[in-house]
Coordinates of C-alpha atoms and ligand atoms in Angstrom, one line a residue:
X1210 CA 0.2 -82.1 1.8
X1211 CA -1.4 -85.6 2.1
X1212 CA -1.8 -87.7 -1.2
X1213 CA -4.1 -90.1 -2.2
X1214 CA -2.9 -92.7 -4.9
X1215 CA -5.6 -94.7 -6.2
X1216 CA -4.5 -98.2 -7.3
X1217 CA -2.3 -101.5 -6.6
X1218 CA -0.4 -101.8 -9.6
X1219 CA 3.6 -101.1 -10.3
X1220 CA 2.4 -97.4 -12.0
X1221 CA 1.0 -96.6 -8.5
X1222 CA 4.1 -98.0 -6.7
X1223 CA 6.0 -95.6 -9.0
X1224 CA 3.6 -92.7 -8.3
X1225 CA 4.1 -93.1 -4.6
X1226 CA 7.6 -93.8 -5.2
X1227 CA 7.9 -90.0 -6.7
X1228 CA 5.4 -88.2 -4.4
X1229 CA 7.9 -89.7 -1.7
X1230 CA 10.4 -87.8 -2.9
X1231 CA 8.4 -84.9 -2.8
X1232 CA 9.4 -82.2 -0.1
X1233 CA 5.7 -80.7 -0.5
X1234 CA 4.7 -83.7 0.4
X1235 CA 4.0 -84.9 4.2
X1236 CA 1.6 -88.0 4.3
X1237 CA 1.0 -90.9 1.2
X1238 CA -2.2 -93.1 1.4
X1239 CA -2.3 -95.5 -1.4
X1240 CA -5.6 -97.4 -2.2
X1241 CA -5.5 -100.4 -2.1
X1242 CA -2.2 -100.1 -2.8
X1243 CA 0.3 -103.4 -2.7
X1244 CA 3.7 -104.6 -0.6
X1245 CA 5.7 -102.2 -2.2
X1246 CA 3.7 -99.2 -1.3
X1247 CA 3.2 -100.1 2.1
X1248 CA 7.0 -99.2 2.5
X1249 CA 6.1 -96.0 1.8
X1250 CA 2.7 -95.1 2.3
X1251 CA 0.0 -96.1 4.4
X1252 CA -2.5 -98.5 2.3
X1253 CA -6.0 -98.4 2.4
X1254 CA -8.6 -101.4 1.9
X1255 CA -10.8 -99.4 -0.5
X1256 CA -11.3 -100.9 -3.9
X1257 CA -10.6 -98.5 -6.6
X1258 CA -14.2 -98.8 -8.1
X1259 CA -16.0 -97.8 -4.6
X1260 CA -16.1 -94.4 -5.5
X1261 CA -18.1 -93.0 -2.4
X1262 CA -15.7 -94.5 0.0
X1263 CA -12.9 -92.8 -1.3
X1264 CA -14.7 -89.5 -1.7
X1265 CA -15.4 -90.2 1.9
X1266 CA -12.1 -91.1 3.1
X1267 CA -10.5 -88.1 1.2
X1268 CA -12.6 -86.3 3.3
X1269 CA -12.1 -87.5 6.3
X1270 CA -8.7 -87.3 5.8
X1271 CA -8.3 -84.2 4.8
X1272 CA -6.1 -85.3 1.8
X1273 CA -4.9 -82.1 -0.6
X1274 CA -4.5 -84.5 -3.7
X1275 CA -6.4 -87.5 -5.2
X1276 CA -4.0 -89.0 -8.5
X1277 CA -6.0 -92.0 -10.4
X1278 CA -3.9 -94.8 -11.7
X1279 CA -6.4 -97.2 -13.5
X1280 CA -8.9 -95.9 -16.1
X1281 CA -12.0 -97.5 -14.2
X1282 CA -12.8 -95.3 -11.3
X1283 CA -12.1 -92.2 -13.9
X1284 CA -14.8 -93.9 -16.5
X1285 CA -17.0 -94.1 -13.3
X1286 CA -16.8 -90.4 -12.6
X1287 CA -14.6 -90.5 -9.8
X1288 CA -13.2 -87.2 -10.7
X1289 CA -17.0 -85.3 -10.8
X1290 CA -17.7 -86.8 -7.4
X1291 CA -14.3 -85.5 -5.5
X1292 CA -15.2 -82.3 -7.4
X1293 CA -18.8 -81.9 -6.2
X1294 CA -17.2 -82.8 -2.5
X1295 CA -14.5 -79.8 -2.9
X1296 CA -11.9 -82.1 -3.0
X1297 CA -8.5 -81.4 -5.0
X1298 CA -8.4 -84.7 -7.7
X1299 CA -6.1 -84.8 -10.9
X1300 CA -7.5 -86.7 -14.3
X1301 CA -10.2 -86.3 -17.1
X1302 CA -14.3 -85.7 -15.8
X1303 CA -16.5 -88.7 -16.5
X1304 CA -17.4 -87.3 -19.7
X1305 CA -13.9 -86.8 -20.9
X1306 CA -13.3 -90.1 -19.3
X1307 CA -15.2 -91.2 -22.6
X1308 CA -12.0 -90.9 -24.3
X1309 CA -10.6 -94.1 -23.1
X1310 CA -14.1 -95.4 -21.5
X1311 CA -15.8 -95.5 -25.3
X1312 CA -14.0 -96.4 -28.5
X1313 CA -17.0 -95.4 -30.5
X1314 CA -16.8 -92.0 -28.7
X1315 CA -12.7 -91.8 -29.3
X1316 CA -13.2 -92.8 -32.7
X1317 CA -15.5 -89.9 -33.8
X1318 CA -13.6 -87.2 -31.4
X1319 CA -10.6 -88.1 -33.2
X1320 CA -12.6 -87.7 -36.6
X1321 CA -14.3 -84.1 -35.7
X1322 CA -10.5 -83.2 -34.5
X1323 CA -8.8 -84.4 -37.8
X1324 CA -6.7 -86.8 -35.6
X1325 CA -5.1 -89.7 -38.4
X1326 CA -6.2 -92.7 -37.1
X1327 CA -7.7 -96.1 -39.2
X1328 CA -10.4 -96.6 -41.0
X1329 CA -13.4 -97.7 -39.2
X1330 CA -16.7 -98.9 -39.1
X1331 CA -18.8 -98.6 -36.1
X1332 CA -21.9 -101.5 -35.3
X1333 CA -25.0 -102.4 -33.4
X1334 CA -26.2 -104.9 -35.0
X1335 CA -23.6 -108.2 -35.4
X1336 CA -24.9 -109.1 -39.1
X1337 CA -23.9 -104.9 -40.0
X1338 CA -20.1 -105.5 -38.2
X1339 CA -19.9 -109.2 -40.3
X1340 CA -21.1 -107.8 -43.7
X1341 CA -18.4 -105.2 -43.0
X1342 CA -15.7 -107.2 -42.4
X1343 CA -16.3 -109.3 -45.3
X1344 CA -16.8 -106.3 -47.2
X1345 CA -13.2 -105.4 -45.9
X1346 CA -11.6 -108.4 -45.3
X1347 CA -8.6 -109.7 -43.2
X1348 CA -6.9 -108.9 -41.2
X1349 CA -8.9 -106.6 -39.3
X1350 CA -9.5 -105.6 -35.7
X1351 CA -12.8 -105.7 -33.9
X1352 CA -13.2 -103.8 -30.4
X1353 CA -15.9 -103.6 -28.1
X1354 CA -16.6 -100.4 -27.4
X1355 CA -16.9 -99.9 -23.4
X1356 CA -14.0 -101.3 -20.9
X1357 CA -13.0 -105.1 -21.4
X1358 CA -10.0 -105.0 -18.7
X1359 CA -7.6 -105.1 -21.7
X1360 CA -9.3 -107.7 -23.8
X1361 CA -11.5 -106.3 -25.9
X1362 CA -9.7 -105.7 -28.6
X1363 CA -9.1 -108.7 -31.0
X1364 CA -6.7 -108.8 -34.1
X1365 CA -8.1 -111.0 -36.3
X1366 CA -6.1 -112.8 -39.1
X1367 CA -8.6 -115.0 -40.2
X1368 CA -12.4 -114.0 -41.3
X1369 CA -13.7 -116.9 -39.2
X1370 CA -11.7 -115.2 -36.2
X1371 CA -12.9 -112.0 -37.1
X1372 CA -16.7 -113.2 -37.2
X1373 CA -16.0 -115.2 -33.9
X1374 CA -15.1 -111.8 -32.3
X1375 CA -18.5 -110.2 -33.6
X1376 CA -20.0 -113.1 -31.5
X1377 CA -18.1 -113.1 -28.8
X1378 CA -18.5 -109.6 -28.0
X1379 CA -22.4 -109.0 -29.1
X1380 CA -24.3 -112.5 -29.3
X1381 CA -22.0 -114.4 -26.1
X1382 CA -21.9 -110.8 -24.7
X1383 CA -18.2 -111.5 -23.3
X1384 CA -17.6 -108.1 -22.0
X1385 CA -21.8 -107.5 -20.8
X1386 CA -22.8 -104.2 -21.9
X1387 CA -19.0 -103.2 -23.0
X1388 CA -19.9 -105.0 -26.4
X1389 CA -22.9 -103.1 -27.2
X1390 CA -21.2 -101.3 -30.1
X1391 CA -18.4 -102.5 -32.0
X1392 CA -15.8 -100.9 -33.7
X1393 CA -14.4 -102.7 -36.2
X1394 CA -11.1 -101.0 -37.5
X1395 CA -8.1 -101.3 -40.3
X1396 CA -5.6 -103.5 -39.1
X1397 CA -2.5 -101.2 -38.7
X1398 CA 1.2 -102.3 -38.7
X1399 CA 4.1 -101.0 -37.8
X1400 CA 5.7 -100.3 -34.3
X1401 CA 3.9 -98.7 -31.4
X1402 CA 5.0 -96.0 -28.9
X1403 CA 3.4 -94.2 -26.0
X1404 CA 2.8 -91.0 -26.0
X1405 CA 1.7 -89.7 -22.8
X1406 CA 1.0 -85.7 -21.6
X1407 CA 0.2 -83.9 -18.8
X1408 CA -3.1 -81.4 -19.5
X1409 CA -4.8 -78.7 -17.9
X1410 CA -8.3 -78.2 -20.3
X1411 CA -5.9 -75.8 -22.4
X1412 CA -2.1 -76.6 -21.9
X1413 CA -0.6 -79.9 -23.5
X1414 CA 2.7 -80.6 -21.3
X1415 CA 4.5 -83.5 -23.2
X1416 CA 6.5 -86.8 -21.0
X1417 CA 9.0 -88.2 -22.9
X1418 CA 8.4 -90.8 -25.2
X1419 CA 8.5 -94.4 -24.2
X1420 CA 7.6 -97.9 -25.3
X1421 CA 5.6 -100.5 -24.1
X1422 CA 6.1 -104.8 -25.0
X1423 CA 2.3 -106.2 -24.9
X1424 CA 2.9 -109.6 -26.2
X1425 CA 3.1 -112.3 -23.7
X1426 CA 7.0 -113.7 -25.4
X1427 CA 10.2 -112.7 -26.9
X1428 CA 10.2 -111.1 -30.3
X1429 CA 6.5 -110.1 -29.7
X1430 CA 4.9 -113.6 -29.9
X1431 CA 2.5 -114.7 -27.6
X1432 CA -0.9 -113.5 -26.6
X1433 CA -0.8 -109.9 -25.4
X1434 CA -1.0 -108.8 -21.6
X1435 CA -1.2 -105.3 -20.0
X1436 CA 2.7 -104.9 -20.5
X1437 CA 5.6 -106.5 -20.3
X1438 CA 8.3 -104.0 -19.5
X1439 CA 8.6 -100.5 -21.3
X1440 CA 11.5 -98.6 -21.8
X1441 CA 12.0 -94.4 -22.2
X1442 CA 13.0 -92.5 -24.4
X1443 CA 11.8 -94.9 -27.7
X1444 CA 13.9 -93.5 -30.4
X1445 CA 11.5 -95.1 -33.1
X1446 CA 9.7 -91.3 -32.0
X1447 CA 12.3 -89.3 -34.0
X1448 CA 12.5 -85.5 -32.8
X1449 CA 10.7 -84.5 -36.2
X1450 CA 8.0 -87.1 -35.0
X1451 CA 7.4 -85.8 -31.6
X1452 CA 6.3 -82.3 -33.0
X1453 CA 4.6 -83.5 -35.4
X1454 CA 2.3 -85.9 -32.9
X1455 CA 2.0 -82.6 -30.3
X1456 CA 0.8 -80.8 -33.6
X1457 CA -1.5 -82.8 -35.0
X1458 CA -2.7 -85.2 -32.2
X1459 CA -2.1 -83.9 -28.3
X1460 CA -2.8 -79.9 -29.2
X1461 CA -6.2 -81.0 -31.8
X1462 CA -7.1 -83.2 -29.0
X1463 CA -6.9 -80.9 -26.5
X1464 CA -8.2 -77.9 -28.5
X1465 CA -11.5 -79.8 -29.5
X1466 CA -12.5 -81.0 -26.3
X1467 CA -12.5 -77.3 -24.8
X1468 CA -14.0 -75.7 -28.3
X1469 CA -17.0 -78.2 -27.6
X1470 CA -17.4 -77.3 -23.7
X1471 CA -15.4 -80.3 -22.2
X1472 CA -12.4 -79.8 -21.6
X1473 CA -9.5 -82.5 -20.8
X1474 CA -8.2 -82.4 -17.9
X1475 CA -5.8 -85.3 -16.8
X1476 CA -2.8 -87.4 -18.3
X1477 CA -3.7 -88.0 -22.0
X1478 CA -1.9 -91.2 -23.2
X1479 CA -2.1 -91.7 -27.1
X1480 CA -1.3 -94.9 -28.9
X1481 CA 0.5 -94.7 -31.9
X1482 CA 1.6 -97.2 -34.7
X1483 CA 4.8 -96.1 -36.7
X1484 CA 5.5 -97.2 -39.9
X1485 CA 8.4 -96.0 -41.8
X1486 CA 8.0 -92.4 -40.2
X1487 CA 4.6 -92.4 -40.5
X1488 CA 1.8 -92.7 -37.9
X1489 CA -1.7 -93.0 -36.5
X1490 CA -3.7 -93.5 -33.3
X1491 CA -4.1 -96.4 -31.9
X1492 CA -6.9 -95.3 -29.1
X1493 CA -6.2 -92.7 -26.2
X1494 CA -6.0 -93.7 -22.3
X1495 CA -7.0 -91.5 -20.0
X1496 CA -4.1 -92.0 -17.2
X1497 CA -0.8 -93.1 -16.9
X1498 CA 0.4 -96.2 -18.6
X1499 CA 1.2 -99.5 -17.0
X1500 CA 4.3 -100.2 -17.4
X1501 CA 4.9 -96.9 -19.3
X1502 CA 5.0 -94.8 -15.9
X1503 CA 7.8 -96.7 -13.8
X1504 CA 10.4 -96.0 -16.8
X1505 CA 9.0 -92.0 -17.3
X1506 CA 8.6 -91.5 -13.8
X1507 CA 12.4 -92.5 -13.2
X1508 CA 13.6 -89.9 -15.3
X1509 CA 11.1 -87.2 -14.4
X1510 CA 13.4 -84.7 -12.4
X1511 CA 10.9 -82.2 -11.9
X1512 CA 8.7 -82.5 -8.6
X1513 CA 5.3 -84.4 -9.6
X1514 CA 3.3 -82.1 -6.8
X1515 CA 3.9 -79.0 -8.8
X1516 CA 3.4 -80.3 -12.1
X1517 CA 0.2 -81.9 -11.2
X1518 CA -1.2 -78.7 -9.0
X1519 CA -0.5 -76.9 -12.0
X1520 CA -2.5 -79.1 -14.4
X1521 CA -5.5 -79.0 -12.1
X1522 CA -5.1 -75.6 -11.8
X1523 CA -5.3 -74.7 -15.3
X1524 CA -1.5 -73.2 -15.4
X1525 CA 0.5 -76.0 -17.2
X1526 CA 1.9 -73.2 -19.3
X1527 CA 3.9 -72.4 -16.2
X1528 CA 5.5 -75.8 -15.8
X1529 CA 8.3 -76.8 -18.1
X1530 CA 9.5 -80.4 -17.3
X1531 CA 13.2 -81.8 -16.2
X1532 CA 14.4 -85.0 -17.3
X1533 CA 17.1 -86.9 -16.5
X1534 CA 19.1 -87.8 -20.3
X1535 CA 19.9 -91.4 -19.4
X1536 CA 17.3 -93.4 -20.5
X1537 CA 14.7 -96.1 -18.2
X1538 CA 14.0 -99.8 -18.4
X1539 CA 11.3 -101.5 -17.1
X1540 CA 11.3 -105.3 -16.9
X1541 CA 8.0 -106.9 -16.0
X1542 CA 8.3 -110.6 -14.2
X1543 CA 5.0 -112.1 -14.1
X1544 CA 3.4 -115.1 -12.2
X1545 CA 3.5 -118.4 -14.5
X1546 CA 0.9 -118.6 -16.7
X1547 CA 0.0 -115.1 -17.2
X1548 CA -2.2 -113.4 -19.0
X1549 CA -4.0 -117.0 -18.6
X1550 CA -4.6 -117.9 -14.6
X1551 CA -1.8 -118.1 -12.1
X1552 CA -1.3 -119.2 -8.6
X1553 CA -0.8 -116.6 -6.0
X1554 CA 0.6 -116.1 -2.5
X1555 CA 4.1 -117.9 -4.2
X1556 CA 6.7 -116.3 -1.6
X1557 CA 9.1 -113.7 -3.7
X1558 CA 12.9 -114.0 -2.6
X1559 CA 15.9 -111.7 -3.1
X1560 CA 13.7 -108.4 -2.7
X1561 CA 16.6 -107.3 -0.2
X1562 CA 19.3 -107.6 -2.6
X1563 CA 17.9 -105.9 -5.4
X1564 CA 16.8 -102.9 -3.3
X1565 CA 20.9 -102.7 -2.2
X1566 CA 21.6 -102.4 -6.2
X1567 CA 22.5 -98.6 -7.5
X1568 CA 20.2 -97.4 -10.0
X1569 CA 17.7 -100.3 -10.0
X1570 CA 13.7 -99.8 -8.1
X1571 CA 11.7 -103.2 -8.1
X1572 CA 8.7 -101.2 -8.9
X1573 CA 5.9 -103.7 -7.1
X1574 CA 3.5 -104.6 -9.0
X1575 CA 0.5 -107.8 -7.8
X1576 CA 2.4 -108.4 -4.7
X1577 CA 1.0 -108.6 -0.7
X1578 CA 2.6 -108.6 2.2
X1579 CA 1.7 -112.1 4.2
X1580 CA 2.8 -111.6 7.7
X1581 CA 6.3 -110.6 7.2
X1582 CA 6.6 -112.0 3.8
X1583 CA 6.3 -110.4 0.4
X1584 CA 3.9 -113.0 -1.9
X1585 CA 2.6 -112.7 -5.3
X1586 CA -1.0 -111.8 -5.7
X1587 CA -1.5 -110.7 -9.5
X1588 CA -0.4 -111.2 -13.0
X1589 CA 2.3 -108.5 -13.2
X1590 CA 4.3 -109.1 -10.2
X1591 CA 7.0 -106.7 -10.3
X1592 CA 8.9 -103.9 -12.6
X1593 CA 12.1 -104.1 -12.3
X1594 CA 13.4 -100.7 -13.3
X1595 CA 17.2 -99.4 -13.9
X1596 CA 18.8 -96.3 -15.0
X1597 CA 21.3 -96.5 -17.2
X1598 CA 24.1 -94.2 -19.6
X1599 CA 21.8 -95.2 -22.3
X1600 CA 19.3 -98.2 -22.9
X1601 CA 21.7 -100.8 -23.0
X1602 CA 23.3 -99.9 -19.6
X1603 CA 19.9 -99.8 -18.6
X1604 CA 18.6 -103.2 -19.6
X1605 CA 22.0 -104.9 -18.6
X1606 CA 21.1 -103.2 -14.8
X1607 CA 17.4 -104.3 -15.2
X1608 CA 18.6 -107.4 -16.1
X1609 CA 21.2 -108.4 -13.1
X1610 CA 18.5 -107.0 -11.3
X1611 CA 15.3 -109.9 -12.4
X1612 CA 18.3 -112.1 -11.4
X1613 CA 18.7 -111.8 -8.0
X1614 CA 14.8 -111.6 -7.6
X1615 CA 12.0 -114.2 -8.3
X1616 CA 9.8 -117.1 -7.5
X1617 CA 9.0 -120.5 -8.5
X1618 CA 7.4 -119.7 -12.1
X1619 CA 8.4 -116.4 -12.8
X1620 CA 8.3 -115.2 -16.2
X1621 CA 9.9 -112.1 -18.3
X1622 CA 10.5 -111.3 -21.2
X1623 CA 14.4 -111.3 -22.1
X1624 CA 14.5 -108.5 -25.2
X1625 CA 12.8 -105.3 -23.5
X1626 CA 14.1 -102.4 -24.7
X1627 CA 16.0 -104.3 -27.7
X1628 CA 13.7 -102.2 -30.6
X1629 CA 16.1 -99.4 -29.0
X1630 CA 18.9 -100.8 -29.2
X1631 CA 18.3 -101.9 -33.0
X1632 CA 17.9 -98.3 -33.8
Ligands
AMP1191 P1 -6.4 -100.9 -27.3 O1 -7.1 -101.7 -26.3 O2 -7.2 -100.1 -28.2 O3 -5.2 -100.3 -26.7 O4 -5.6 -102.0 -28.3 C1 -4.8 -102.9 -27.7 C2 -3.8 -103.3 -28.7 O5 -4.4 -103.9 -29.8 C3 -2.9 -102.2 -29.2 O6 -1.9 -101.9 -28.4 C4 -2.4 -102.8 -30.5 O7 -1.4 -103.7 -30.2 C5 -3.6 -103.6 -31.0 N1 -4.4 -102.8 -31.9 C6 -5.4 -102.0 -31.6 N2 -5.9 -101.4 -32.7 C7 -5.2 -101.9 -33.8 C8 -5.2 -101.6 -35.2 N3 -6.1 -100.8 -35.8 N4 -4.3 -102.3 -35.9 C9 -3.4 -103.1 -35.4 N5 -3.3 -103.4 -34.0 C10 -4.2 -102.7 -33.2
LIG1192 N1 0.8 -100.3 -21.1 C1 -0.5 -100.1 -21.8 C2 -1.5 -99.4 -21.0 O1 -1.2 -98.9 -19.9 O2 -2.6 -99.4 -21.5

């Protein structure tokens, strides 16, 4: 079968990483793909929002499976289109899309399903949100409603920060339409985790758990970025806690969307904030995480053609998952002065030796190949991933791994995967 990934980020390097291994599998394009993919699949100049053209080149292709990395093409529709075409595509329908494409639209799902999430308030008009966050107070968190590529949510710990978001989003208009309605939200603590599954419209297939690092820094300081490594299995989800998430988040979910005529098809990622035992949602995705996927994927023993088939098949109750029991980290190394603006085309070195280490992938990430040079070209360069007898074997290979790599200006964080080890 021919695949078609869809994205250039280190979650689609891992996802063609794992088709590759794939006996089912006999041709991987990747779109538009990045240096590390092109070692293993062909890339394709298509940017992930041009819809048509990849609907067209699917097509022309004759390509048996389209997987979606990043949320945006799915929010677009890119699933209905391949659909309407014939064309065999894994993830969520534009409308269920809404789950990660609206907040507003999560929000109340999650309230119709009796999901536990925070109290909220949601706003069209900026003087409404203010009066309600003075009602409420501080801290609290305002979020535009539509896709901000990752910035539109804003922790405030100060009402004048809190107001400043309000305007930001609706009377600056920050994130254009995206900031139409505002959800403005209980400010949560606690720890998060990732919980990601595989669904059919019926089934709900559980991945381990894992954990993602937002912030920027060490010790969670900084501002916070798409990821900064992740690391699986996160013990802070206890076995008791797993069920209980499956029970009374993933099934619900699942369940309500089919009950109301739309049901969820896709990876359903929900984002949870633990505290002492205890939890609610964060907010769903509606795809793999990133860097969530390079750690999960690692351990995934099972064959990722089947699983998938299966899910867009509607017969996930056939698939039971493998895992490998050693546990995955991921370290992120990112271009200097990320999440803020970074050079690019800074020549990486040491790519050769890492790739000769046992139980390490340098998942690539905003990488390019210039002539016969591997160069940055994003924020998140590269996940550096290791296997390990446990998490601390597995950061200490991670680790001697981002050694032997790098660039003038690389930065990582240097405690991924130590909320684990504190447990
Ligand atoms: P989201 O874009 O909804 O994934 O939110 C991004 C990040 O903002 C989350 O991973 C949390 O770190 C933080 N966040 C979102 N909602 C809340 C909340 N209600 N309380 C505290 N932190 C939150
Ligand atoms: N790692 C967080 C995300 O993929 O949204």
């Amino acid at each position: 079968m021919k695949i078609l990934v869809i994205g250039g980020g280190g979650r689609e390097h891992s996802l063609v990483w794992k088709f590759s291994q794939s006996p089912r599998v006999e041709k991987i394009f990747a779109a538009p793909g990045n240096a590390g993919t092109a070692s293993l699949a062909e890339n394709v100049a298509i940017d992930v929002e041009d819809v048509m053209a990849l609907a067209e080149f699917a097509q022309a292709e004759n390509i048996g499976m389209t997987v979606v990395g990043p949320e945006a093409p799915l929010v677009l529709g890119i699933v209905d289109e391949f659909k309407k075409r014939g064309l065999r595509i894994f993830g969520p329908d534009k409308f269920a899309a809404q789950l990660e494409g609206s907040k507003k639209f999560c929000k109340e799902a999650m309230i119709r399903f009796g999901v536990p999430t925070a109290e909220y308030g949601e706003f069209t008009d900026p003087e409404a949100a203010k009066a309600y966050i003075r009602e409420k107070g501080v801290p609290i968190v305002v979020k535009a409603d539509g896709l901000a590529a990752g910035k539109g949510v804003i922790v405030a710990r100060t009402l004048e920060e809190a107001l400043d978001a309000v305007d930001l989003m609706m009377v600056a208009r920050e994130f254009g339409d995206a900031g139409d309605v505002l959800v403005v939200e209980e400010c949560l603590v606690g720890e998060e985790a990732s919980f990601l599954a595989f669904c059919d419209g019926k089934s709900v297939v559980p991945m381990d758990s894992s954990q993602d690092h937002k912030p920027a820094l060490d010790n969670d300081e900084g501002p916070n970025t798409g990821g900064m490594g992740a690391y699986s299995p996160a013990p802070v989800v206890t076995a008791e806690l797993f069920d209980e998430v499956m029970e009374t988040v993933m099934k619900p979910m699942v369940d309500g969307m089919a009950r109301e005529g739309t049901p969820y098809v896709g990876i359903l990622y929900g984002g949870l904030m633990i505290d002492n035992g205890k939890f609610k949602v964060l907010e769903f995705n509606c795809r793999f995480g990133d860097p969530e996927c390079q750690p999960i994927l690692m351990r995934l023993k099972s064959d990722l053609v089947d699983v998938l088939d299966a899910a867009i098949d509607g017969k996930l109750d056939q698939i039971e998952l493998e895992w490998d029991d050693r546990a995955t980290v991921c370290v992120v190394m990112a271009s200097e002065g990320y999440p803020g603006s970074y050079p690019k085309g800074v020549e990486i070195a040491g790519l050769d030796v890492a790739a000769k280490l046992a139980d390490v992938v340098v998942f690539h990430a905003g990488t390019r190949l210039n002539g016969g040079k591997v160069v940055t070209s994003g924020g998140r360069v590269l996940g550096v991933t290791a296997i390990g007898d446990g998490v601390a074997q597995a950061i200490e290979r991670a680790y001697e791994a981002v050694k032997v790599v790098g660039w003038p200006g690389a930065h990582y964080r240097t405690d991924i995967g130590k909320k684990a080890l504190n447990r």
